[in-house]
PDB file of C-alpha atoms in Angstrom:
ATOM      1  CA  MET G 667      27.196  18.652  -6.674  1.00 49.00           C
ATOM      2  CA  PRO G 668      28.602  16.971  -9.780  1.00 53.00           C
ATOM      3  CA  ILE G 669      28.309  13.191  -9.823  1.00 54.00           C
ATOM      4  CA  GLU G 670      32.092  12.789  -9.899  1.00 56.00           C
ATOM      5  CA  VAL G 671      32.567  14.859  -6.721  1.00 57.00           C
ATOM      6  CA  GLY G 672      29.709  13.013  -4.939  1.00 61.00           C
ATOM      7  CA  TYR G 673      31.265   9.654  -5.779  1.00 60.00           C
ATOM      8  CA  ARG G 674      34.740  10.674  -4.656  1.00 63.00           C
ATOM      9  CA  ARG G 675      33.665  11.346  -1.091  1.00 61.00           C
ATOM     10  CA  TYR G 676      33.406   7.539  -0.678  1.00 54.00           C
ATOM     11  CA  ALA G 677      36.772   6.834  -2.323  1.00 62.00           C
ATOM     12  CA  THR G 678      38.852   7.049   0.831  1.00 66.00           C
ATOM     13  CA  LYS G 679      36.583   5.810   3.606  1.00 77.00           C
ATOM     14  CA  GLY G 680      34.311   3.486   1.650  1.00 80.00           C
ATOM     15  CA  PHE G 681      30.797   2.309   2.427  1.00 82.00           C
ATOM     16  CA  ALA G 682      29.451   0.810   5.647  1.00 81.00           C
ATOM     17  CA  THR G 683      29.952  -2.781   4.446  1.00 81.00           C
ATOM     18  CA  PRO G 684      32.570  -5.373   5.469  1.00 80.00           C
ATOM     19  CA  SER G 685      34.470  -4.810   2.221  1.00 81.00           C
ATOM     20  CA  ARG G 686      33.941  -0.992   2.370  1.00 82.00           C
ATOM     21  CA  ARG G 687      32.602  -1.296  -1.218  1.00 81.00           C
ATOM     22  CA  VAL G 688      29.131  -1.438  -2.681  1.00 81.00           C
ATOM     23  CA  GLU G 689      28.136  -5.065  -2.203  1.00 80.00           C
ATOM     24  CA  ILE G 690      25.676  -6.919  -4.376  1.00 85.00           C
ATOM     25  CA  TYR G 691      26.615 -10.206  -2.751  1.00 88.00           C
ATOM     26  CA  ALA G 692      25.815  -9.646   0.950  1.00 86.00           C
ATOM     27  CA  ALA G 693      28.177 -11.744   3.039  1.00 84.00           C
ATOM     28  CA  GLN G 694      26.404 -10.575   6.199  1.00 85.00           C
ATOM     29  CA  PHE G 695      23.195 -12.190   4.948  1.00 89.00           C
ATOM     30  CA  VAL G 696      25.030 -15.515   4.563  1.00 91.00           C
ATOM     31  CA  ASP G 697      26.315 -15.167   8.140  1.00 91.00           C
ATOM     32  CA  HIS G 698      22.694 -14.957   9.322  1.00 90.00           C
ATOM     33  CA  GLY G 699      21.330 -17.765   7.163  1.00 92.00           C
ATOM     34  CA  TYR G 700      19.811 -15.720   4.339  1.00 90.00           C
ATOM     35  CA  ALA G 701      20.448 -15.785   0.605  1.00 90.00           C
ATOM     36  CA  PRO G 702      23.347 -13.454  -0.301  1.00 92.00           C
ATOM     37  CA  LEU G 703      21.784 -12.262  -3.566  1.00 92.00           C
ATOM     38  CA  PRO G 704      18.341 -10.746  -4.199  1.00 86.00           C
ATOM     39  CA  ASP G 705      15.798 -13.293  -5.348  1.00 87.00           C
ATOM     40  CA  TYR G 706      12.039 -13.421  -5.785  1.00 88.00           C
ATOM     41  CA  VAL G 707      10.173 -14.831  -2.808  1.00 85.00           C
ATOM     42  CA  GLU G 708       6.433 -15.393  -3.055  1.00 88.00           C
ATOM     43  CA  PRO G 709       4.609 -13.224  -0.496  1.00 88.00           C
ATOM     44  CA  ALA G 710       3.443 -15.062   2.617  1.00 86.00           C
ATOM     45  CA  VAL G 711      -0.151 -14.195   1.731  1.00 88.00           C
ATOM     46  CA  SER G 712      -0.819 -14.436  -2.005  1.00 91.00           C
ATOM     47  CA  PRO G 713      -3.024 -16.452  -4.365  1.00 94.00           C
ATOM     48  CA  VAL G 714      -0.126 -18.884  -4.815  1.00 94.00           C
ATOM     49  CA  SER G 715       0.983 -19.262  -1.191  1.00 93.00           C
ATOM     50  CA  ARG G 716      -2.533 -19.178   0.307  1.00 94.00           C
ATOM     51  CA  PRO G 717      -5.021 -20.665  -2.190  1.00 96.00           C
ATOM     52  CA  ASP G 718      -7.330 -21.350   0.772  1.00 96.00           C
ATOM     53  CA  LEU G 719      -7.668 -17.576   1.353  1.00 95.00           C
ATOM     54  CA  ALA G 720      -7.658 -16.707  -2.352  1.00 96.00           C
ATOM     55  CA  ALA G 721     -10.924 -18.620  -2.803  1.00 96.00           C
ATOM     56  CA  ARG G 722     -12.660 -16.092  -0.497  1.00 97.00           C
ATOM     57  CA  TYR G 723     -10.369 -13.098  -1.198  1.00 97.00           C
ATOM     58  CA  PRO G 724      -9.411 -13.318  -4.883  1.00 97.00           C
ATOM     59  CA  LEU G 725      -7.969  -9.813  -5.342  1.00 98.00           C
ATOM     60  CA  VAL G 726      -4.426  -8.725  -4.511  1.00 96.00           C
ATOM     61  CA  LEU G 727      -4.527  -5.606  -2.334  1.00 96.00           C
ATOM     62  CA  THR G 728      -1.988  -2.850  -2.824  1.00 95.00           C
ATOM     63  CA  SER G 729      -1.702   0.849  -2.015  1.00 92.00           C
ATOM     64  CA  ALA G 730      -0.077   3.972  -3.336  1.00 81.00           C
ATOM     65  CA  LYS G 731       0.566   7.447  -2.004  1.00 80.00           C
ATOM     66  CA  VAL G 732      -1.978  10.149  -2.798  1.00 82.00           C
ATOM     67  CA  VAL G 733       0.083  13.065  -4.109  1.00 83.00           C
ATOM     68  CA  GLN G 734      -2.228  15.735  -2.676  1.00 82.00           C
ATOM     69  CA  PHE G 735      -1.544  14.666   0.899  1.00 81.00           C
ATOM     70  CA  CYS G 736       1.486  14.031   3.082  1.00 83.00           C
ATOM     71  CA  HIS G 737       0.932  10.413   4.135  1.00 82.00           C
ATOM     72  CA  SER G 738      -2.085  10.582   6.495  1.00 84.00           C
ATOM     73  CA  GLN G 739      -2.031  14.354   6.973  1.00 86.00           C
ATOM     74  CA  HIS G 740      -3.766  17.385   5.455  1.00 85.00           C
ATOM     75  CA  ARG G 741      -7.116  15.875   4.548  1.00 87.00           C
ATOM     76  CA  ASN G 742      -8.519  18.712   6.645  1.00 88.00           C
ATOM     77  CA  VAL G 743      -7.130  21.342   4.235  1.00 90.00           C
ATOM     78  CA  PRO G 744     -10.010  22.486   1.963  1.00 92.00           C
ATOM     79  CA  ARG G 745      -7.855  23.203  -1.090  1.00 93.00           C
ATOM     80  CA  LEU G 746      -6.410  19.676  -1.029  1.00 91.00           C
ATOM     81  CA  ARG G 747      -9.606  17.910  -0.003  1.00 91.00           C
ATOM     82  CA  ARG G 748     -11.578  19.473  -2.865  1.00 92.00           C
ATOM     83  CA  HIS G 749      -9.397  17.449  -5.228  1.00 91.00           C
ATOM     84  CA  SER G 750      -9.800  14.201  -3.264  1.00 92.00           C
ATOM     85  CA  PRO G 751     -12.949  14.412  -1.137  1.00 94.00           C
ATOM     86  CA  ASP G 752     -13.340  10.681  -0.391  1.00 95.00           C
ATOM     87  CA  PRO G 753     -11.139   7.632   0.175  1.00 95.00           C
ATOM     88  CA  ILE G 754     -10.680   5.800  -3.124  1.00 95.00           C
ATOM     89  CA  VAL G 755     -10.100   2.227  -4.208  1.00 97.00           C
ATOM     90  CA  GLU G 756      -9.188   1.500  -7.799  1.00 97.00           C
ATOM     91  CA  LEU G 757     -10.035  -1.700  -9.616  1.00 98.00           C
ATOM     92  CA  HIS G 758     -10.168  -2.926 -13.183  1.00 98.00           C
ATOM     93  CA  PRO G 759     -13.532  -2.333 -14.946  1.00 98.00           C
ATOM     94  CA  SER G 760     -14.031  -6.080 -15.524  1.00 98.00           C
ATOM     95  CA  ALA G 761     -13.467  -6.825 -11.818  1.00 98.00           C
ATOM     96  CA  ALA G 762     -15.985  -4.118 -10.946  1.00 98.00           C
ATOM     97  CA  GLN G 763     -18.525  -5.379 -13.466  1.00 98.00           C
ATOM     98  CA  ALA G 764     -18.246  -8.940 -12.120  1.00 98.00           C
ATOM     99  CA  ARG G 765     -19.170  -7.578  -8.681  1.00 98.00           C
ATOM    100  CA  GLY G 766     -21.905  -5.178  -9.807  1.00 98.00           C
ATOM    101  CA  ILE G 767     -19.819  -2.132  -8.935  1.00 98.00           C
ATOM    102  CA  ALA G 768     -19.977   1.094 -10.938  1.00 98.00           C
ATOM    103  CA  ALA G 769     -17.641   4.091 -10.884  1.00 98.00           C
ATOM    104  CA  ASP G 770     -18.100   6.244  -7.749  1.00 97.00           C
ATOM    105  CA  ASP G 771     -20.095   3.575  -5.878  1.00 98.00           C
ATOM    106  CA  TRP G 772     -19.327   3.288  -2.186  1.00 97.00           C
ATOM    107  CA  VAL G 773     -17.711  -0.100  -1.635  1.00 98.00           C
ATOM    108  CA  MET G 774     -16.383  -2.234   1.189  1.00 97.00           C
ATOM    109  CA  VAL G 775     -12.935  -3.764   0.890  1.00 97.00           C
ATOM    110  CA  GLU G 776     -12.671  -6.876   3.022  1.00 96.00           C
ATOM    111  CA  THR G 777      -9.679  -8.913   4.184  1.00 95.00           C
ATOM    112  CA  PRO G 778      -9.537 -11.630   6.861  1.00 93.00           C
ATOM    113  CA  HIS G 779      -8.673  -8.830   9.330  1.00 91.00           C
ATOM    114  CA  ALA G 780     -11.023  -5.902   8.703  1.00 93.00           C
ATOM    115  CA  THR G 781     -13.079  -3.880   6.254  1.00 94.00           C
ATOM    116  CA  MET G 782     -12.560  -0.459   4.717  1.00 94.00           C
ATOM    117  CA  ARG G 783     -15.172   1.812   3.129  1.00 95.00           C
ATOM    118  CA  ALA G 784     -14.240   3.859   0.043  1.00 96.00           C
ATOM    119  CA  ARG G 785     -15.421   5.038  -3.360  1.00 97.00           C
ATOM    120  CA  ALA G 786     -14.732   2.887  -6.414  1.00 98.00           C
ATOM    121  CA  HIS G 787     -12.721   4.272  -9.296  1.00 97.00           C
ATOM    122  CA  LEU G 788     -12.322   2.135 -12.389  1.00 98.00           C
ATOM    123  CA  ASN G 789      -8.816   1.890 -13.792  1.00 98.00           C
ATOM    124  CA  PRO G 790      -8.269  -0.199 -16.935  1.00 98.00           C
ATOM    125  CA  ALA G 791      -4.487   0.041 -16.421  1.00 97.00           C
ATOM    126  CA  LEU G 792      -4.670  -2.222 -13.353  1.00 97.00           C
ATOM    127  CA  ALA G 793      -4.461  -5.989 -13.602  1.00 97.00           C
ATOM    128  CA  THR G 794      -7.887  -7.600 -13.343  1.00 97.00           C
ATOM    129  CA  ASP G 795      -7.016  -9.232 -10.012  1.00 97.00           C
ATOM    130  CA  VAL G 796      -5.608  -6.120  -8.273  1.00 97.00           C
ATOM    131  CA  LEU G 797      -7.300  -3.593  -6.008  1.00 98.00           C
ATOM    132  CA  ALA G 798      -5.379  -0.407  -5.111  1.00 97.00           C
ATOM    133  CA  ALA G 799      -6.621   1.363  -1.982  1.00 95.00           C
ATOM    134  CA  GLN G 800      -5.650   4.690  -0.464  1.00 92.00           C
ATOM    135  CA  PHE G 801      -4.314   4.903   3.065  1.00 89.00           C
ATOM    136  CA  GLY G 802      -4.381   7.698   5.636  1.00 88.00           C
ATOM    137  CA  TRP G 803      -8.057   8.648   5.829  1.00 89.00           C
ATOM    138  CA  TRP G 804      -9.084   9.887   9.264  1.00 88.00           C
ATOM    139  CA  GLN G 805      -9.287  13.704   9.233  1.00 91.00           C
ATOM    140  CA  GLY G 806     -12.524  15.534   8.493  1.00 92.00           C
ATOM    141  CA  CYS G 807     -12.690  18.823   6.599  1.00 94.00           C
ATOM    142  CA  ASP G 808     -15.184  21.025   8.435  1.00 96.00           C
ATOM    143  CA  PRO G 809     -15.108  23.965   5.972  1.00 96.00           C
ATOM    144  CA  LEU G 810     -16.277  21.620   3.194  1.00 96.00           C
ATOM    145  CA  GLY G 811     -18.562  19.532   5.417  1.00 96.00           C
ATOM    146  CA  LEU G 812     -16.579  16.387   4.593  1.00 94.00           C
ATOM    147  CA  PRO G 813     -16.327  13.711   7.271  1.00 93.00           C
ATOM    148  CA  GLY G 814     -13.431  12.182   9.084  1.00 92.00           C
ATOM    149  CA  TYR G 815     -13.302   8.410   9.392  1.00 91.00           C
ATOM    150  CA  ASP G 816     -13.065   6.129  12.393  1.00 87.00           C
ATOM    151  CA  ALA G 817     -10.074   3.835  12.760  1.00 87.00           C
ATOM    152  CA  GLU G 818     -12.341   0.802  13.227  1.00 88.00           C
ATOM    153  CA  GLY G 819     -15.923  -0.190  12.605  1.00 84.00           C
ATOM    154  CA  LYS G 820     -18.479  -0.100   9.788  1.00 82.00           C
ATOM    155  CA  GLY G 821     -17.578   3.276   8.310  1.00 85.00           C
ATOM    156  CA  ALA G 822     -13.815   3.012   8.800  1.00 92.00           C
ATOM    157  CA  ALA G 823     -11.474   3.903   5.955  1.00 92.00           C
ATOM    158  CA  ASN G 824      -8.361   2.548   7.664  1.00 90.00           C
ATOM    159  CA  TYR G 825      -6.130   0.705   5.189  1.00 91.00           C
ATOM    160  CA  ASN G 826      -3.729  -0.353   7.950  1.00 90.00           C
ATOM    161  CA  ASN G 827      -6.385  -2.524   9.619  1.00 91.00           C
ATOM    162  CA  LEU G 828      -6.699  -4.558   6.417  1.00 93.00           C
ATOM    163  CA  ILE G 829      -3.099  -5.784   6.714  1.00 91.00           C
ATOM    164  CA  ASP G 830      -1.958  -8.767   8.786  1.00 89.00           C
ATOM    165  CA  ALA G 831       0.562  -7.259  11.192  1.00 87.00           C
ATOM    166  CA  THR G 832       1.831 -10.696  12.263  1.00 87.00           C
ATOM    167  CA  VAL G 833       3.359 -11.530   8.872  1.00 81.00           C
ATOM    168  CA  GLY G 834       6.497  -9.513   8.223  1.00 82.00           C
ATOM    169  CA  ASP G 835       9.511  -9.823   5.995  1.00 83.00           C
ATOM    170  CA  PRO G 836      12.133 -11.864   7.897  1.00 80.00           C
ATOM    171  CA  ILE G 837      14.987  -9.549   6.897  1.00 83.00           C
ATOM    172  CA  SER G 838      13.511  -6.042   6.987  1.00 82.00           C
ATOM    173  CA  GLY G 839      10.598  -6.678   9.334  1.00 83.00           C
ATOM    174  CA  THR G 840       8.200  -4.718   7.114  1.00 85.00           C
ATOM    175  CA  MET G 841       4.557  -5.684   6.782  1.00 84.00           C
ATOM    176  CA  ALA G 842       3.075  -6.843   3.467  1.00 82.00           C
ATOM    177  CA  LEU G 843       1.462  -3.495   2.650  1.00 82.00           C
ATOM    178  CA  ARG G 844       1.236  -4.249  -1.054  1.00 83.00           C
ATOM    179  CA  SER G 845       0.547  -7.972  -1.310  1.00 85.00           C
ATOM    180  CA  SER G 846      -2.425  -8.928   0.834  1.00 91.00           C
ATOM    181  CA  LEU G 847      -5.593 -10.644  -0.351  1.00 96.00           C
ATOM    182  CA  CYS G 848      -9.002  -8.972  -0.400  1.00 97.00           C
ATOM    183  CA  GLU G 849     -12.478  -8.882  -1.863  1.00 98.00           C
ATOM    184  CA  VAL G 850     -14.631  -5.855  -2.673  1.00 98.00           C
ATOM    185  CA  ARG G 851     -18.394  -5.458  -2.754  1.00 97.00           C
ATOM    186  CA  GLN G 852     -20.922  -2.672  -2.887  1.00 96.00           C
ATOM    187  CA  ALA G 853     -21.419  -0.981   0.469  1.00 94.00           C
ATOM    188  CA  THR G 854     -24.910  -1.566   1.841  1.00 85.00           C
ATOM    189  CA  GLU G 855     -24.765   0.983   4.619  1.00 70.00           C
TER     190      GLU G 855
END
C-alpha cells in the first residue's frame, strides 16, 4: 500500500484522540494529572534514584531479545539451540576484569529480588556499568543433552525474577525490565 493511500484512510474519520488528529500534546494526560508532553523521568530504581542500592548493585540491568528464539519459546529446537546453547549475560570487559570474570565463565547475576545463572560474554560496545541479560530460559533440549532451567533457586536462569514487580510505570503500568540494578560474580556452584 503506498504511503499516500495508507495516510488517506485516516483523513475522514481521524485518530482515536479527542481532536481526531495525531496528538503530541496529550490533553487526556493533563486531565489525569500527568505531564502532557514526553519528558525524561529517572527510573524508580537507578544509581541516581537509589544510591543506597547502587552501592551493593552498581550495574544497570537490561535485556534484549535473542533473535534465534521467539520470546521464551523454542529453546528445545536443536537447530536453534546449537547457536545459543546457554543463557548469556553481556558485560563490558573492564567490568568483567574488575570482578575476575572471563569470557564464557558461568556467573550469577544478583538483584535485591533474586539471582540468575548464565554464561558471561564480553562486549566492549556496552557501557562499563551495564549488564545485558537474556530472558526466556526454561526449556531443555534433549536431543543435544542441554538442560532446562528452573524458575527459581540456585540454578535458575529466570530474568523475570530479577525485576521488582511492585515498581511500575504510573502511566503504562509496565515493569522496569531495562533499568534495574544488579551485580555479577563468578558462579561457585
